[in-house]
Coordinates of C-alpha atoms in Angstrom, one line a residue:
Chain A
X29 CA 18.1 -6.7 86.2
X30 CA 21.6 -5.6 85.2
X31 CA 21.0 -6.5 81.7
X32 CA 21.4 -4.2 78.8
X33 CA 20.0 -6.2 75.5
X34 CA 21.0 -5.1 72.6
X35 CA 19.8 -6.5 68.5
X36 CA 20.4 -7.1 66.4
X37 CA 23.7 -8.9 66.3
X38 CA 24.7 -8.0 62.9
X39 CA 23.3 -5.7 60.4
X40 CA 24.1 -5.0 56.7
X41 CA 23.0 -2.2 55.3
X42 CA 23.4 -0.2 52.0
X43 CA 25.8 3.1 51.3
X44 CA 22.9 5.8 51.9
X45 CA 20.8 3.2 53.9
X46 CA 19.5 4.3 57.8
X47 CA 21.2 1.6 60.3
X48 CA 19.2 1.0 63.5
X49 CA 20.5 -0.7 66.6
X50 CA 18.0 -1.4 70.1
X51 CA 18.8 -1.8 73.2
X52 CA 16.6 -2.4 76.1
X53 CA 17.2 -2.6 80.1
X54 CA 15.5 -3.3 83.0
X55 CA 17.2 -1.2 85.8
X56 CA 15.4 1.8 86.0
X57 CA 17.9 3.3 88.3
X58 CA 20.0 3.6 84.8
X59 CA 20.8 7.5 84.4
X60 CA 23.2 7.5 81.5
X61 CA 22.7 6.1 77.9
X62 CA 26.0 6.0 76.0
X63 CA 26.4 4.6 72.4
X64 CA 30.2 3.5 71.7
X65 CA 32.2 3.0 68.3
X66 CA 34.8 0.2 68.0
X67 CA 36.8 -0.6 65.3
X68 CA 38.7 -4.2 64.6
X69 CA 41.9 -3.8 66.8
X70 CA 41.2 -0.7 68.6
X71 CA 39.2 0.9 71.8
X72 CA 35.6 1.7 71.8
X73 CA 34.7 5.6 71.3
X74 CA 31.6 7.5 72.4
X75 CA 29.9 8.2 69.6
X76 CA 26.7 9.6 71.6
X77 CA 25.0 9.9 75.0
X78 CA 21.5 10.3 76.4
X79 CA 20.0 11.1 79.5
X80 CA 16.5 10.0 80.1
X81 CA 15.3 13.3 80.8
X82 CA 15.1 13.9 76.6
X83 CA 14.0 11.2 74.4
X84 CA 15.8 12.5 71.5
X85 CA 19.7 13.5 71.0
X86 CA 20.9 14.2 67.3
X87 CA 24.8 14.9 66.6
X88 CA 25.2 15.0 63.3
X89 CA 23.9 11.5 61.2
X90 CA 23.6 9.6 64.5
X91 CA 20.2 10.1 66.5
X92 CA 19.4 8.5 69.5
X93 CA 16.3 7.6 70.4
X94 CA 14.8 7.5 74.2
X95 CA 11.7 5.9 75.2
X96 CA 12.0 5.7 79.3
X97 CA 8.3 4.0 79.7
X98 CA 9.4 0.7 77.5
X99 CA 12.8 1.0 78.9
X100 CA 14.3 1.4 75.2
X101 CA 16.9 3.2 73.5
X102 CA 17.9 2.9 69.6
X103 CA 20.8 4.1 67.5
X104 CA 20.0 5.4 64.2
X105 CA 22.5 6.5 61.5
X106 CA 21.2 8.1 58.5
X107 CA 22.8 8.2 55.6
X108 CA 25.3 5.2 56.2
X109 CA 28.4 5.1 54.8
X110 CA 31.5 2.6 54.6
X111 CA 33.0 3.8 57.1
X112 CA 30.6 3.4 59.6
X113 CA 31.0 -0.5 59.4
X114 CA 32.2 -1.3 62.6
X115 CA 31.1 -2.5 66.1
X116 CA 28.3 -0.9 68.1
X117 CA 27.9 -1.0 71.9
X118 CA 25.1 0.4 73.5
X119 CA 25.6 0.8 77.5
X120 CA 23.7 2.6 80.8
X121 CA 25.2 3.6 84.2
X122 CA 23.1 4.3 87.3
X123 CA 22.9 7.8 88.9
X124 CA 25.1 7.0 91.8
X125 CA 27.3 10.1 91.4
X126 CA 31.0 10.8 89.9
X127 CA 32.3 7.5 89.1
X128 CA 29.0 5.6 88.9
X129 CA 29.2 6.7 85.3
X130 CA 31.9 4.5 84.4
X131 CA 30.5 1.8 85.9
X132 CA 28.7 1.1 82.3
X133 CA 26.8 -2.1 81.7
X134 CA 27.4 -3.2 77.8
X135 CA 25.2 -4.4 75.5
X136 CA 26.6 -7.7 73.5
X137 CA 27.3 -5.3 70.6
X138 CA 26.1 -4.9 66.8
X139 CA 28.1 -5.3 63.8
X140 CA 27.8 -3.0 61.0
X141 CA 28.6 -3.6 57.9
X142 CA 27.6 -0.9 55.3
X143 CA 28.3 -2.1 51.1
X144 CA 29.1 1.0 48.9
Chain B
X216 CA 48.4 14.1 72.1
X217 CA 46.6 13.1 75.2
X218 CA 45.5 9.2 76.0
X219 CA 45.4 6.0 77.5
X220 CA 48.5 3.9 76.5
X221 CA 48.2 -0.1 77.0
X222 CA 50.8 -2.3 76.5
X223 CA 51.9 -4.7 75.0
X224 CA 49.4 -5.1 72.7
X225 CA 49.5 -8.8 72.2
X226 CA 50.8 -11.2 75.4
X227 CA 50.9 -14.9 75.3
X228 CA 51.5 -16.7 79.0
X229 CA 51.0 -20.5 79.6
X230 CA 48.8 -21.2 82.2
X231 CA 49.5 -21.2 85.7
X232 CA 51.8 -17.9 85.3
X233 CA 50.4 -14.3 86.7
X234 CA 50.6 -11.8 84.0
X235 CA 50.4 -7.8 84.4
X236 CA 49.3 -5.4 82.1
X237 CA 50.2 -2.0 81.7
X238 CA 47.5 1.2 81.5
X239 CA 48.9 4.8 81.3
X240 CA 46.9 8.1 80.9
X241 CA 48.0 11.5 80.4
X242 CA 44.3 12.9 80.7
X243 CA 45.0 14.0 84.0
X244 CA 41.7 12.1 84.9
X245 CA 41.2 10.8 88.0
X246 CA 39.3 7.9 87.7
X247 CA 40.4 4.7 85.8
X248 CA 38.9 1.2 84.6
X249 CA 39.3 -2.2 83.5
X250 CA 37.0 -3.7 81.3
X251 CA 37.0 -7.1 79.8
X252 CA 35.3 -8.0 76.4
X253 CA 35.1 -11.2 74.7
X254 CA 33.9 -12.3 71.3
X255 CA 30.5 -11.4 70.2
X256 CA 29.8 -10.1 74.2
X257 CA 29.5 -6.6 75.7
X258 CA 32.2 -5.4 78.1
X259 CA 32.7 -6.6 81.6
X260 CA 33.7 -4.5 84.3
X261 CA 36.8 -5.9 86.2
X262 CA 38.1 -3.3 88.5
X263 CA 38.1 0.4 89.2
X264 CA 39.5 3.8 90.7
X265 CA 38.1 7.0 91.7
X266 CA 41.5 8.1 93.3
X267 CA 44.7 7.2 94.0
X268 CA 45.3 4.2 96.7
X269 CA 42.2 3.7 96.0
X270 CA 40.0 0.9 94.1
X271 CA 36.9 -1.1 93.9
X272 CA 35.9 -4.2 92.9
X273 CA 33.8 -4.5 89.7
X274 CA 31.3 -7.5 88.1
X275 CA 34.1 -9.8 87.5
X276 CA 36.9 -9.2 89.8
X277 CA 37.9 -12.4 90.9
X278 CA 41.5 -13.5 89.6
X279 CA 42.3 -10.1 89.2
X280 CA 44.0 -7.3 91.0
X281 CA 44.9 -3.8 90.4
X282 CA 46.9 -1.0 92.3
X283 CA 46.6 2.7 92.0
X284 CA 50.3 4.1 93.1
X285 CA 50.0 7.1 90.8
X286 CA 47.0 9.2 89.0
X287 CA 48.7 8.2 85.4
X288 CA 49.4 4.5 86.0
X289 CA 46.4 1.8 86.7
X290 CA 48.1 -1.7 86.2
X291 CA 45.9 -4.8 85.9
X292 CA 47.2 -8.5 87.1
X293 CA 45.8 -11.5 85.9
X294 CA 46.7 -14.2 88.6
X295 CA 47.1 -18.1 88.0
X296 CA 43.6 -18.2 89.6
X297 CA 41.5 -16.3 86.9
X298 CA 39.6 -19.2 85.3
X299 CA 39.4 -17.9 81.4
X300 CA 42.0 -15.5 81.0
X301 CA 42.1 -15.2 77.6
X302 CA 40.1 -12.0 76.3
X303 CA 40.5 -8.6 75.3
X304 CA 41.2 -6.2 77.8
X305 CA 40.0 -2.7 78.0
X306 CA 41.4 0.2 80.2
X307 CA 39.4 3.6 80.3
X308 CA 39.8 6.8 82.6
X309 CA 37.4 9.8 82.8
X310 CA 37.3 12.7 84.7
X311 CA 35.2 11.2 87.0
X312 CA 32.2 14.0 87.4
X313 CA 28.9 13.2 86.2
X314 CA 28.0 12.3 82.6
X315 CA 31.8 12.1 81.9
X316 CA 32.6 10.0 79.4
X317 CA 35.2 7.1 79.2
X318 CA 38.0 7.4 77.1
X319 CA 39.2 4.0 76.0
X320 CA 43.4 2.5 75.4
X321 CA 43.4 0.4 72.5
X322 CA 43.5 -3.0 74.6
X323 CA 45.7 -5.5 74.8
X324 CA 45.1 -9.2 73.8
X325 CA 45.7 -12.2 76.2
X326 CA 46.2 -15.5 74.9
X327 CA 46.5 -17.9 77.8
X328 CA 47.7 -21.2 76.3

């Protein structure tokens, strides 16, 4: 029930291409929706949160999508570039207050790759 | 420029030997993590903080233990009794109100041989 599933493992895409990365959970007691960056060698990033209270949050090219009834969440990047060709990590945290939000359950992660 | 400082980036230990590793954060943010992530997984949750002399155990705490002297330092020790030790390790802070974000070190990588 702690489970945050994420697909697909690896995506390719092409420069100017939209990349889309699911995620689905089964813990409906998960309050916060996070999407995190990571590059080879370094520390995830936020990129872009959700709470379940919208089901849509747009911050530039990256759009998160919220669907609480399925229990889904999807990253979508428009306009891809090559930089963008890294490691994606969706993750929820339950509303228990404060700290509770670090408490983030991962999904496996999504590699990017995006050809010029 | 605030941050999380981890160090040393890479650490090799034979097996059998306890190993510590080092999380700093000039954030001035209360709480702290440690997160484990190995290949082609999600992160793991090992240990946290909301304040100091003060901790929790997270999803995969056993073989591990922490200590919270100070608000800046959160260091992580992976004892002879942690069964795969080998792995990426993650330490984060945040302010610790709700919807606060983690901030993320940039990890160091064990190699238990």
């Amino acid at each position: 029930q702690q489970q945050v599933k994420q697909s697909p493992q690896s995506l390719i895409v092409q420069k100017g291409g939209i990349s889309i990365i699911n995620c689905a959970y089964e813990n409906t007691a998960f309050d916060y929706f996070p999407w995190y960056q990571q590059f080879p060698g370094k520390g995830p990033a936020l990129l872009i949160a959700i709470r379940p209270d919208v089901s849509e949050k747009k911050e530039g090219r990256f759009t998160i999508s919220f669907n609480k009834s399925a229990k889904q969440f999807s990253l979508h990047i428009m306009d891809s570039q090559p930089g963008d060709s890294a490691t994606y990590f969706c993750a929820a945290s339950p509303n228990a207050g404060g700290t509770s939000y670090g408490k983030l359950t991962f999904g496996q992660g999504t590699i990017l790759t995006v050809h010029p | 420029d605030g941050g999380i400082t981890q160090s040393p980036k890479y650490l090799f230990r034979k097996e059998g030997q306890n190993v510590t590793l080092s999380c700093e954060q000039n954030l001035n943010h209360d709480a702290m993590y440690w997160y484990r992530q190995d290949p082609g997984q999600g992160l793991r949750l090992i240990y946290y903080s909301q304040i100091v002399n003060d901790f929790q155990k997270g999803d995969i705490a056993e073989g591990y233990s922490v200590s919270r002297e100070k608000k800046e330092s959160f260091p992580l020790t992976v004892t002879s009794a942690q069964k795969n030790p080998t792995a990426f390790y993650l330490c984060a802070s945040s302010t610790g109100r709700d919807y606060s974000p983690l901030h993320f070190g940039n990890g160091t990588r064990l190699t238990v041989t």
